[in-house]
Amino acid sequence: MAQKKNHEVDSWLARPDRTARIILVYGPDRGLVAERARKFAVSTGIALDDPFAVVRLDAGDIDSDPGRLFDEVKTFSMFSSQRLIWIRNAGAQKAFADAIKDLAKDPPADALVLIEGGDLKKGAGVRGVVETAFSGMALPCYSDDPRAIDALIDEGLQPYGLRIGLPARSRLKALLGGDRLASRGEIEKLALYCHGKSEVEEDDVALLIGDVSATSADDALNAALKGDVSGFQQALLRFKSAGGNRTTLLLSALRQLQIVQSLRADMQTSNRPASAVIGAARPPLYFDRKAAVERALTRFSLPQASTALQRVQAAILESRRYPDLSDAIIERCLLGLTLHRP
């Protein structure tokens, strides 16, 4: 199968297989999709500012006129031995997927087709075509996991000679991860603010990254973990008013429930109270989140925490399958978490 797992993509991009002529970069993290697509484009060595060597198209335009793709692929460049056909906004367009399927049967030798897509369904449409094509390569882009966020933080702060302590890092990580480009922007903003210092402190993170959306997201999640229905509804309203992405809120809930599940298991095996296992947690929990998780440990038994985690995972999958209903699916899941009673 011509595909990579999310954690394998960066290593493939460092040394792309040149037999791949049709490259699909897709996933719910649009910032990461754009970043990885550009990384591949740069790796080709083609001058990206040359309009004769690089053609930028929209998948919707090809869907309405599939012949345009073949016209561009067959066009010969007088100034470059390779051309890059860069296509954005690939989704569920059937005619577009059929055109890529026909192209994959006889891939171009002097052109590369780079496709940026959204959260495409497994085995269907253009994703299914590229994954099964000998000349294709499908590269998924899902939200950064904690290890990737750590690497992103270090990469962003290193040029400024900045260190970051564990409490500040933990707080910063809780506010990042939904979108790669947005995360990079927040880290760079923090680095510029702290320029001239030797270390980023927790107060710096709270002051600079604590915008309305992030603060409201924290408030909503803390209220959900505590079972505070009124607080959850008010914070969610502020979060939506600030234009927050509810998918990132659900992903954050997933991470926090994993922590709750782990700590609840620790309580059960060590016979220690919630305050003791939280105090020993690494990385440490900070302020409001610490209180919220401690309350959650009294609200959820270990089986109940596991069930809640499964429900959040199911809601993430369901919201991706039905993007038009995603907001309702996410809010229903989080409200159910808030309403849980032991």
XYZ file of C-alpha atoms in Angstrom:
342
model
C 0.000 0.000 0.000
C 1.348 3.446 -0.960
C 0.802 5.149 2.361
C 2.562 6.114 5.569
C 1.433 6.335 9.161
C 1.294 9.769 10.754
C 4.554 9.281 12.708
C 6.382 8.056 9.574
C 5.607 11.048 7.361
C 8.407 13.387 8.426
C 11.098 10.755 7.886
C 9.662 9.990 4.431
C 9.643 13.677 3.554
C 13.300 13.921 4.557
C 14.115 11.338 1.849
C 11.146 11.060 -0.541
C 10.816 8.031 -2.782
C 11.202 9.486 -6.259
C 9.126 6.690 -7.794
C 6.088 8.361 -6.216
C 4.642 10.726 -8.820
C 1.276 11.452 -7.177
C 1.539 12.603 -3.558
C -1.523 13.156 -1.390
C -1.111 15.074 1.886
C -4.362 14.983 3.852
C -5.900 15.154 7.323
C -7.862 17.270 9.804
C -4.851 19.387 10.807
C -4.909 21.846 7.917
C -1.832 23.685 9.148
C 0.183 20.470 9.204
C -1.152 19.536 5.743
C 0.050 22.872 4.335
C 3.429 22.615 6.097
C 4.152 19.084 4.919
C 2.962 19.785 1.379
C 5.330 22.729 1.128
C 8.151 20.625 2.589
C 7.657 18.089 -0.186
C 7.430 20.824 -2.824
C 10.736 22.303 -1.645
C 12.379 18.855 -1.679
C 11.698 18.507 -5.420
C 14.200 21.247 -6.222
C 11.680 22.889 -8.553
C 11.642 26.693 -8.353
C 8.324 27.328 -6.593
C 8.154 30.924 -7.801
C 8.416 29.864 -11.459
C 4.894 29.998 -12.972
C 6.028 27.823 -15.887
C 7.303 25.067 -13.580
C 4.609 25.185 -10.877
C 0.896 25.132 -11.639
C -1.524 25.691 -8.754
C -5.045 24.329 -9.157
C -8.157 23.736 -7.072
C -9.650 20.246 -6.893
C -13.086 21.744 -7.477
C -11.990 23.177 -10.825
C -10.650 19.776 -11.927
C -13.851 18.106 -10.721
C -15.842 20.287 -13.124
C -13.266 19.984 -15.923
C -11.147 16.793 -15.531
C -9.451 17.383 -18.871
C -7.607 20.347 -17.416
C -5.509 18.046 -15.232
C -4.295 16.048 -18.217
C -3.620 19.207 -20.207
C -1.392 20.558 -17.430
C 0.402 17.250 -16.887
C 1.209 16.927 -20.594
C 2.402 20.511 -20.995
C 6.145 20.697 -21.573
C 8.223 23.251 -19.666
C 10.930 25.030 -21.675
C 12.897 26.048 -18.576
C 12.636 23.046 -16.235
C 12.998 19.283 -16.601
C 10.210 18.752 -14.026
C 6.883 20.449 -13.415
C 4.833 20.478 -10.213
C 1.050 20.352 -10.413
C -0.035 21.531 -6.952
C -3.710 20.874 -6.200
C -5.490 22.142 -3.080
C -8.858 21.519 -1.381
C -9.284 17.867 -2.333
C -12.366 16.358 -0.757
C -15.099 13.998 -1.850
C -15.149 15.168 -5.503
C -15.895 12.058 -7.603
C -14.808 13.327 -11.020
C -11.559 14.603 -9.510
C -10.858 11.187 -7.931
C -11.622 9.477 -11.257
C -9.195 11.810 -13.043
C -6.421 10.974 -10.549
C -7.209 7.268 -10.973
C -6.805 7.541 -14.773
C -3.592 9.513 -14.328
C -2.182 6.884 -11.950
C -2.482 4.230 -14.663
C 0.077 6.111 -16.764
C 1.906 8.475 -14.380
C 3.883 11.359 -15.884
C 7.648 11.011 -16.047
C 8.365 14.753 -16.116
C 5.677 16.031 -13.726
C 4.792 15.578 -10.065
C 1.221 15.893 -8.806
C 0.964 17.183 -5.229
C -2.510 17.113 -3.665
C -3.622 18.772 -0.413
C -6.779 17.288 1.084
C -8.927 17.495 4.192
C -9.985 14.699 6.517
C -10.597 12.106 3.794
C -12.444 8.841 4.427
C -10.291 5.709 4.454
C -10.385 3.687 1.221
C -12.706 6.118 -0.589
C -12.328 8.840 -3.219
C -8.921 10.253 -3.991
C -7.416 8.795 -0.805
C -8.371 5.273 -1.873
C -6.981 5.908 -5.355
C -3.588 7.182 -4.185
C -3.191 4.563 -1.450
C -3.568 1.744 -3.977
C -1.609 3.319 -6.843
C 1.899 2.038 -7.609
C 2.976 5.590 -8.397
C 1.197 7.187 -5.425
C 1.996 8.059 -1.827
C -0.594 9.088 0.800
C 0.680 11.083 3.772
C -1.751 11.580 6.705
C -1.644 14.659 8.955
C -3.285 14.276 12.341
C -2.985 16.570 15.331
C 0.378 16.528 17.072
C 0.802 14.103 19.957
C 2.601 15.230 23.164
C 6.017 14.091 21.881
C 5.600 16.019 18.624
C 4.479 19.122 20.529
C 7.595 18.885 22.720
C 9.767 18.762 19.603
C 7.871 21.708 18.104
C 8.416 23.785 21.252
C 12.135 23.019 21.324
C 12.472 23.752 17.607
C 10.720 27.106 17.997
C 12.639 28.293 21.073
C 16.122 27.038 20.146
C 16.961 29.846 17.656
C 16.291 32.383 20.431
C 18.496 30.568 22.953
C 15.546 30.036 25.266
C 15.001 27.227 27.752
C 11.598 26.332 29.147
C 10.915 24.762 32.534
C 8.580 21.837 33.122
C 5.620 23.844 34.553
C 5.765 26.342 31.668
C 6.168 23.537 29.126
C 3.174 21.650 30.544
C 0.997 24.739 30.389
C 2.133 25.566 26.857
C 1.543 21.996 25.632
C -2.030 22.108 26.933
C -2.686 25.103 24.659
C -1.113 23.676 21.497
C -1.632 20.767 19.129
C -4.856 21.420 17.242
C -3.216 23.014 14.203
C 0.508 22.877 13.362
C 0.796 26.360 11.819
C -1.204 27.936 14.653
C 1.051 26.167 17.176
C 4.186 27.456 15.427
C 2.756 30.965 15.448
C 2.032 30.839 19.178
C 5.529 29.514 19.968
C 7.167 32.206 17.847
C 5.051 34.885 19.532
C 6.161 33.577 22.916
C 9.822 33.451 21.850
C 9.742 37.046 20.620
C 8.110 38.183 23.846
C 10.795 36.434 25.930
C 13.712 37.528 23.720
C 16.599 38.638 25.934
C 15.673 36.247 28.732
C 17.285 32.859 29.264
C 14.144 30.911 30.160
C 10.427 30.973 29.408
C 8.457 30.987 32.646
C 4.925 29.808 33.338
C 3.725 33.397 33.855
C 4.978 34.251 30.348
C 2.859 31.457 28.870
C -0.208 32.449 30.898
C 0.144 36.106 29.899
C 0.889 35.709 26.207
C -0.829 32.489 25.100
C -3.826 33.013 27.338
C -6.060 34.481 24.621
C -9.847 34.316 24.823
C -10.198 31.110 22.841
C -7.483 29.224 24.720
C -8.637 30.478 28.116
C -12.248 29.590 27.353
C -11.175 26.154 26.117
C -9.362 25.555 29.409
C -12.363 26.810 31.361
C -14.767 24.587 29.391
C -12.636 21.493 29.823
C -12.020 22.125 33.522
C -15.756 22.603 34.075
C -16.515 19.379 32.182
C -14.043 17.415 34.321
C -15.548 18.890 37.490
C -19.149 18.286 36.382
C -19.949 22.013 36.488
C -22.761 22.240 33.903
C -23.332 25.993 34.174
C -19.601 26.764 34.033
C -19.187 24.465 31.032
C -22.018 26.096 29.089
C -20.740 29.627 29.770
C -17.153 28.756 28.847
C -18.266 26.938 25.693
C -20.264 29.984 24.632
C -17.186 32.219 25.078
C -15.085 29.662 23.198
C -17.486 29.636 20.229
C -17.742 33.442 20.234
C -13.937 33.631 19.977
C -14.000 31.360 16.934
C -12.462 28.352 18.682
C -12.268 25.013 16.869
C -14.371 22.536 18.848
C -12.392 19.601 17.457
C -9.321 20.804 19.368
C -11.470 20.945 22.500
C -12.435 17.302 22.049
C -8.815 16.288 21.421
C -7.805 18.075 24.602
C -10.571 16.229 26.469
C -9.144 12.971 25.123
C -5.683 13.788 26.489
C -7.056 14.779 29.902
C -9.192 11.652 30.184
C -6.121 9.569 29.425
C -4.461 11.287 32.380
C -7.524 10.664 34.569
C -7.579 6.993 33.560
C -3.866 6.572 34.313
C -4.081 8.311 37.683
C -7.245 6.386 38.614
C -5.418 3.139 37.900
C -2.526 4.369 40.062
C -4.950 5.117 42.906
C -6.381 1.627 42.648
C -3.074 -0.240 42.581
C -1.222 1.896 45.153
C -4.213 2.549 47.443
C -3.292 6.242 47.580
C -5.702 9.200 47.578
C -6.231 11.442 44.529
C -4.134 14.266 45.981
C -1.134 11.953 46.395
C -1.125 10.534 42.860
C -1.670 14.018 41.402
C 1.223 15.372 43.450
C 3.495 12.662 42.008
C 2.248 13.059 38.408
C 4.881 13.753 35.727
C 4.606 16.092 33.951
C 2.902 17.955 36.793
C -0.594 19.370 36.487
C -0.943 23.116 36.947
C -3.385 25.190 38.978
C -6.969 24.981 37.647
C -6.332 21.741 35.724
C -4.950 20.138 38.888
C -8.169 20.872 40.766
C -10.300 19.703 37.838
C -8.480 16.387 37.507
C -8.664 15.813 41.269
C -12.424 16.318 41.098
C -12.656 14.013 38.079
C -10.882 11.275 40.024
C -13.740 11.332 42.553
C -16.403 11.424 39.828
C -15.079 8.546 37.706
C -14.201 5.010 38.735
C -11.567 3.292 36.578
C -14.196 1.493 34.414
C -16.177 4.738 34.074
C -13.054 6.672 33.042
C -12.332 4.015 30.407
C -15.916 4.229 29.124
C -15.752 8.041 28.963
C -12.485 7.788 27.037
C -14.063 5.397 24.538
C -17.011 7.773 24.066
C -14.697 10.691 23.311
C -12.741 8.552 20.826
C -16.022 7.531 19.166
C -17.134 11.177 18.993
C -13.862 12.173 17.307
C -14.373 9.463 14.688
C -18.057 10.325 14.233
C -17.317 14.045 13.846
C -14.830 13.218 11.071
C -17.288 10.966 9.288
C -20.040 13.587 9.438
C -18.284 16.987 9.303
C -21.566 18.864 8.805
C -22.746 17.562 12.189
C -19.389 17.748 13.943
C -20.225 20.698 16.201
C -23.360 19.007 17.508
C -21.549 15.686 17.977
C -18.712 17.326 19.916
C -20.980 19.405 22.153
C -23.165 16.371 22.921
C -20.111 14.341 23.920
C -18.657 17.051 26.159
C -22.001 17.769 27.786
C -22.354 14.045 28.516
C -18.935 14.130 30.183
C -20.042 17.111 32.264
C -23.338 15.518 33.298
C -21.749 12.237 34.437
C -22.547 11.325 38.005
C -20.693 8.658 39.984
